[in-house]
XYZ file of C-alpha atoms in Angstrom:
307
model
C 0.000 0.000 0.000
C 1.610 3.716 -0.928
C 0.242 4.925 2.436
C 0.833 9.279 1.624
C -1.420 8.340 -1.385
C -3.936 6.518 0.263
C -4.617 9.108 3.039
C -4.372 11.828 0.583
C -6.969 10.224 -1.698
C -9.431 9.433 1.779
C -9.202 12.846 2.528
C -11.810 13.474 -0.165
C -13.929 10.825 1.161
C -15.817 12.823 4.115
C -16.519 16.041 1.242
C -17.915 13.487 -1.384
C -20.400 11.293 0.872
C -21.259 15.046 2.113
C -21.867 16.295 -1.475
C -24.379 13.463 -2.240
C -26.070 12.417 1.000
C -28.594 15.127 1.907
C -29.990 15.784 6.120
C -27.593 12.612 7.740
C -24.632 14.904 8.582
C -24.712 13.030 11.766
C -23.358 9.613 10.148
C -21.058 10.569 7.776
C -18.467 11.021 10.126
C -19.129 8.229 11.663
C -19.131 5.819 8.408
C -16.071 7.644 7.251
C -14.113 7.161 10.397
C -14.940 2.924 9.318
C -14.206 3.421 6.403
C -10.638 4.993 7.070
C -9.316 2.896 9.333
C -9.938 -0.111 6.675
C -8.684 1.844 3.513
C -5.125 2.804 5.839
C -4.917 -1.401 6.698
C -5.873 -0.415 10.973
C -8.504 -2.934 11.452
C -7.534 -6.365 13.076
C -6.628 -8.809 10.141
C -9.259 -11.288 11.257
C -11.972 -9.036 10.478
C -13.717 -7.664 7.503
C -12.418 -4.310 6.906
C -15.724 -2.975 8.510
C -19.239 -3.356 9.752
C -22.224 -1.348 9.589
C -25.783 -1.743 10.807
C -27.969 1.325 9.278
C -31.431 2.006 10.981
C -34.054 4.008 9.619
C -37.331 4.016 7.553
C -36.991 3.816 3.751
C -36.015 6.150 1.408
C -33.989 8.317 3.671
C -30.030 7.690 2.310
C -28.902 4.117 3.875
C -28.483 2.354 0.516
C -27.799 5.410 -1.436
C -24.692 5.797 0.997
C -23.710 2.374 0.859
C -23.302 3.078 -2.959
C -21.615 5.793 -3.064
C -18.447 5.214 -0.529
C -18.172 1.555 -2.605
C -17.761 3.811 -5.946
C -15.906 5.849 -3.874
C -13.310 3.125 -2.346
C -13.492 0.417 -5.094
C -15.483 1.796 -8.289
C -18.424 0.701 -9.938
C -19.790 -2.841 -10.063
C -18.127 -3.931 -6.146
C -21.086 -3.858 -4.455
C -22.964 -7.155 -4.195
C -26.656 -6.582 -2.682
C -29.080 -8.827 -0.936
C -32.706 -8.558 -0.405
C -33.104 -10.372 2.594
C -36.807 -10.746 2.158
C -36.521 -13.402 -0.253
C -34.711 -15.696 2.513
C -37.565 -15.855 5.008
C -38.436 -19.046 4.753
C -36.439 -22.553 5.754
C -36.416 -23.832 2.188
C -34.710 -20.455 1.141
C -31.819 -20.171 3.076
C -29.959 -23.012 0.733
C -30.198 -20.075 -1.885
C -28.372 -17.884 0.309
C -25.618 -20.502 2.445
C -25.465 -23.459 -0.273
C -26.483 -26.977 0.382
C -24.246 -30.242 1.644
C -24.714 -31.305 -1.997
C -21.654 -28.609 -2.900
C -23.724 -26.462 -4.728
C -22.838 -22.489 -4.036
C -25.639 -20.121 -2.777
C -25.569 -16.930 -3.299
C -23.130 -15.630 -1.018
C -20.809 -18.354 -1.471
C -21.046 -17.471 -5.368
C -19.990 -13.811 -4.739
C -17.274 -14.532 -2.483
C -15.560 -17.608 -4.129
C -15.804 -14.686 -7.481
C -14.799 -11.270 -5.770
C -11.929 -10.426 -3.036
C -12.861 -7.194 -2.080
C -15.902 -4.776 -2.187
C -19.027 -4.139 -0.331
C -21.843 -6.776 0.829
C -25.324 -5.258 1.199
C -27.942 -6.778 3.191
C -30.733 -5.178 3.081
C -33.939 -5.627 5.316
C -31.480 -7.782 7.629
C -34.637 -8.619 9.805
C -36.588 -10.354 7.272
C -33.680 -12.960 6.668
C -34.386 -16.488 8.636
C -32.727 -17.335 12.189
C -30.595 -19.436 10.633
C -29.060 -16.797 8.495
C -28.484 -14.347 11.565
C -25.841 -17.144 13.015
C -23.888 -16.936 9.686
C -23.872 -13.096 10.596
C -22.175 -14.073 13.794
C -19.116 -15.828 11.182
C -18.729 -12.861 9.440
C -18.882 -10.103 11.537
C -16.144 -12.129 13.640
C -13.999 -13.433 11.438
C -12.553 -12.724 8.223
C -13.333 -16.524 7.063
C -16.831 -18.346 7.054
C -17.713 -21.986 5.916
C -20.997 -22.296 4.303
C -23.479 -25.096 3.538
C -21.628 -25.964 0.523
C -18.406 -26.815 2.960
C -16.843 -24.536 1.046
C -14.522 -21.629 3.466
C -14.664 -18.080 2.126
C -12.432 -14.917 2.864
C -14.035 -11.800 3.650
C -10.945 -9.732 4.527
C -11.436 -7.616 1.937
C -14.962 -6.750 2.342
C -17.170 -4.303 4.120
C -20.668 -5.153 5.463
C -23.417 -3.499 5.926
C -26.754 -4.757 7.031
C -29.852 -2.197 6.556
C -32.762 -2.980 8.106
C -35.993 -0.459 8.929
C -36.602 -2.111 13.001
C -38.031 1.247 14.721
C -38.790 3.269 11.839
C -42.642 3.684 13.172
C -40.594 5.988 16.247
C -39.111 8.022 13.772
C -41.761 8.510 11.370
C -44.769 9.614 13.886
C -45.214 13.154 14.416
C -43.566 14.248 17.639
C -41.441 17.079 19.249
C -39.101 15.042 20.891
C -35.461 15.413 20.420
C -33.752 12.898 17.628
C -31.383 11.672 20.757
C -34.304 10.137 22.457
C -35.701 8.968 19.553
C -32.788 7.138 18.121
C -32.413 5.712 21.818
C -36.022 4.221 21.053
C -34.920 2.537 17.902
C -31.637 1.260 19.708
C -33.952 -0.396 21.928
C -36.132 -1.855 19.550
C -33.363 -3.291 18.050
C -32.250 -4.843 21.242
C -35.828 -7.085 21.319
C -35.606 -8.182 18.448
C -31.863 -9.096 18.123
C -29.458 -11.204 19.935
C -26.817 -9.149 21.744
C -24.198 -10.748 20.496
C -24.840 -10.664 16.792
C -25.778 -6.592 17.895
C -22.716 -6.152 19.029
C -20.317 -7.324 16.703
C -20.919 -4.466 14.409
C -18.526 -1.510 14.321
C -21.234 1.123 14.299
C -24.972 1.118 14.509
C -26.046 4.084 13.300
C -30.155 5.367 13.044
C -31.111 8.014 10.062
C -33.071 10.693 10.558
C -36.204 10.929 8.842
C -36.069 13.320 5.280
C -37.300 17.217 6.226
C -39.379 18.424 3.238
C -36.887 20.589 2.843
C -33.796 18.269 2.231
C -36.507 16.191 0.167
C -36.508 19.192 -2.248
C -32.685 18.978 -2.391
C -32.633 15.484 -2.858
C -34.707 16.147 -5.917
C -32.634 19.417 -7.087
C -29.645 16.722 -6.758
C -31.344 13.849 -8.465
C -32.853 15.967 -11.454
C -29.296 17.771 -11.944
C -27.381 14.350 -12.191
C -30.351 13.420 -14.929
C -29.676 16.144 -17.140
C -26.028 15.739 -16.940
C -25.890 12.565 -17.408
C -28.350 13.487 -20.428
C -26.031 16.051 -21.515
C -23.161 13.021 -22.255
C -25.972 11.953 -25.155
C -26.106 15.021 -26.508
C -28.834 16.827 -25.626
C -28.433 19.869 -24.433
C -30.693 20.391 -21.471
C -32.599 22.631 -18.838
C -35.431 22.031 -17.095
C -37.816 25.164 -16.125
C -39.398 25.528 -12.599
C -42.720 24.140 -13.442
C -40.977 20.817 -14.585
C -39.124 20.434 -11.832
C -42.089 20.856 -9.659
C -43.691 17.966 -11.879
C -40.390 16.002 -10.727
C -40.418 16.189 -7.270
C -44.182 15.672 -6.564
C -43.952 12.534 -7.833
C -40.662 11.388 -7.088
C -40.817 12.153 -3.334
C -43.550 9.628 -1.775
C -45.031 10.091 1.696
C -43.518 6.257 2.974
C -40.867 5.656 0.090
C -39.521 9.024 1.296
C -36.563 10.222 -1.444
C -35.893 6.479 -3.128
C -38.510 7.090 -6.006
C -36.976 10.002 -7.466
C -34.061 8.690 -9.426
C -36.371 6.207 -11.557
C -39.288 8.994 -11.696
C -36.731 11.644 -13.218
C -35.244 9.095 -15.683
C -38.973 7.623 -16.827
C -40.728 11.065 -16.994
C -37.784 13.047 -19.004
C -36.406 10.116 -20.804
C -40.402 9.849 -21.913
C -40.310 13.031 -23.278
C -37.221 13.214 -25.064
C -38.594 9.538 -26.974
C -41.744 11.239 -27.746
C -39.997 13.948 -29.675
C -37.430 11.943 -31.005
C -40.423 9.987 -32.656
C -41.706 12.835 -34.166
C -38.625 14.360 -34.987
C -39.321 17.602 -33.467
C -35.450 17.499 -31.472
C -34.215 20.600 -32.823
C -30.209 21.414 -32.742
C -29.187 23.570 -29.521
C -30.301 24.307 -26.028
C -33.666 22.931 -25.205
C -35.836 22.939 -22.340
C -37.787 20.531 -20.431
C -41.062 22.107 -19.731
C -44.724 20.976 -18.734
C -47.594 21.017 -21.040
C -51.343 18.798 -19.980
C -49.460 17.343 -16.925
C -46.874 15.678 -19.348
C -43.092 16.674 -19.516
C -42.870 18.051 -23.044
C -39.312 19.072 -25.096
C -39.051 22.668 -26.140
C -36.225 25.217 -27.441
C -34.200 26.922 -24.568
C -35.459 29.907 -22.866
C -34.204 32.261 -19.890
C -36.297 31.085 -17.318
C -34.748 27.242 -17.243
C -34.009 26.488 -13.687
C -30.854 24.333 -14.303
């Protein structure tokens, strides 16, 4: 490891999560200070390179975080994602650990394929029992023997495990402070999950429900990265303020919070530019993204555009 290079290059870390994570200022720090101390080789060697457990309702930055320091640390395509909904059941966990038979689950495919990167478990509390005590291998230890018989290295992995216990504390109106509310959720969390497997993660950290306000910035964010991104295809984009206002109030949803936005910003402009690509009616230079009938519509540039 060229050690002035790494810590020069993590030093951007803590600005970038910043830049694209809106209203959690209060884990960033945290995650980065994980994060760190894996990148600069300080962890024990037994261990992954770090552990994570994020609480919180949905839609309020835990995955979008998770993706972002991987691209960050390891670039794109190194994280590996599991729903843990879809190992519930008894008959399901093979999928995830293997069988005796030798064939690879899912895990065990990932790991025998990868060396590094990030593991994603979402919904960690929907998973079966059974799965939990595999948790217990590989928050411990940097090497876990599946079903399959098969032992796997995680030393070069970080794991985080999302899951949404306590979210109904966050999410009901109230004036008390966050402190006391995250201490609710840290409780809840205790009934439900064995102390041991708790406490094996490096930080457990609760988000704070989205403020309206941060929503709109999520959205501002979201839409910008759109039209860039739009931009690299050639087509030379703004969107006015009436547009945007299309955006948001359907890509923010009152229980999805923020998540929706991405997908509603690519569907509803990405509709609009194949509509007049159809009818050939993409004229050369700047052109605006506009509302027309409660449709997103493609028109020439004017001074109002928003961004």
């Amino acid at each position: 490891m060229n050690l002035p290079a790494e810590i020069e290059y993590l030093t951007g870390l803590e600005p970038h999560l910043s830049s694209k994570i809106k209203g959690q200022g209060h884990v960033i720090p945290r995650v980065c200070s994980v994060l760190e101390r894996g990148q600069l080789g300080l962890q024990p060697s037994e261990k992954p390179l770090g552990s994570f457990l994020f609480l919180g309702p949905t839609g309020v930055g835990k995955t979008e975080l998770t993706l972002e320091f991987s691209r960050f640390l390891f670039g794109e395509d190194s994280i590996f994602r599991f729903d843990m909904s879809e190992f519930l059941h008894l008959d399901a966990v093979k999928l995830f650990m293997g069988d005796e038979t030798g064939t690879p689950g899912r895990l065990g495919k990932v790991l025998s394929e990868h060396r590094h990167g990030v593991l994603l478990f979402d919904e960690i509390e929907k998973a079966h029992r059974l799965i939990w005590d595999l948790f217990l291998q590989m928050l411990d230890a940097a090497r876990i023997t599946l079903a399959d018989h098969h032992t796997y290295d995680l030393s070069g992995f970080y794991i985080v495990c999302t899951s949404n216990i306590g979210s109904q504390q966050l999410l009901r109106p109230t004036r008390l402070p966050f402190a006391t509310l995250e201490r609710a959720v840290l409780s809840e969390l205790h009934r439900q999950f064995r102390p041991e497997l708790i406490g094996r993660f490096d930080e457990k950290i609760v988000f704070k429900p989205l403020s309206p306000e941060t929503q709109r910035d999520i959205g501002q964010m979201v839409i910008s990265e759109e039209l860039d991104r739009l931009r690299g295809r050639g087509f030379n984009l703004t969107i006015s303020e009436e547009a945007f206002e299309f955006l948001v109030r359907r890509g923010i949803h009152k229980t999805l919070g923020a998540r929706p936005m991405r997908r509603t910003a690519q569907k509803f402009i990405g509709d609009a530019i194949g509509e007049s690509l159809k009818r050939g009616e993409i004229p050369a230079g700047p052109l605006t993204v506009d509302v027309r009938s409660e449709h997103l519509m493609i028109e020439r540039g004017s001074d109002s555009d928003r961004t």
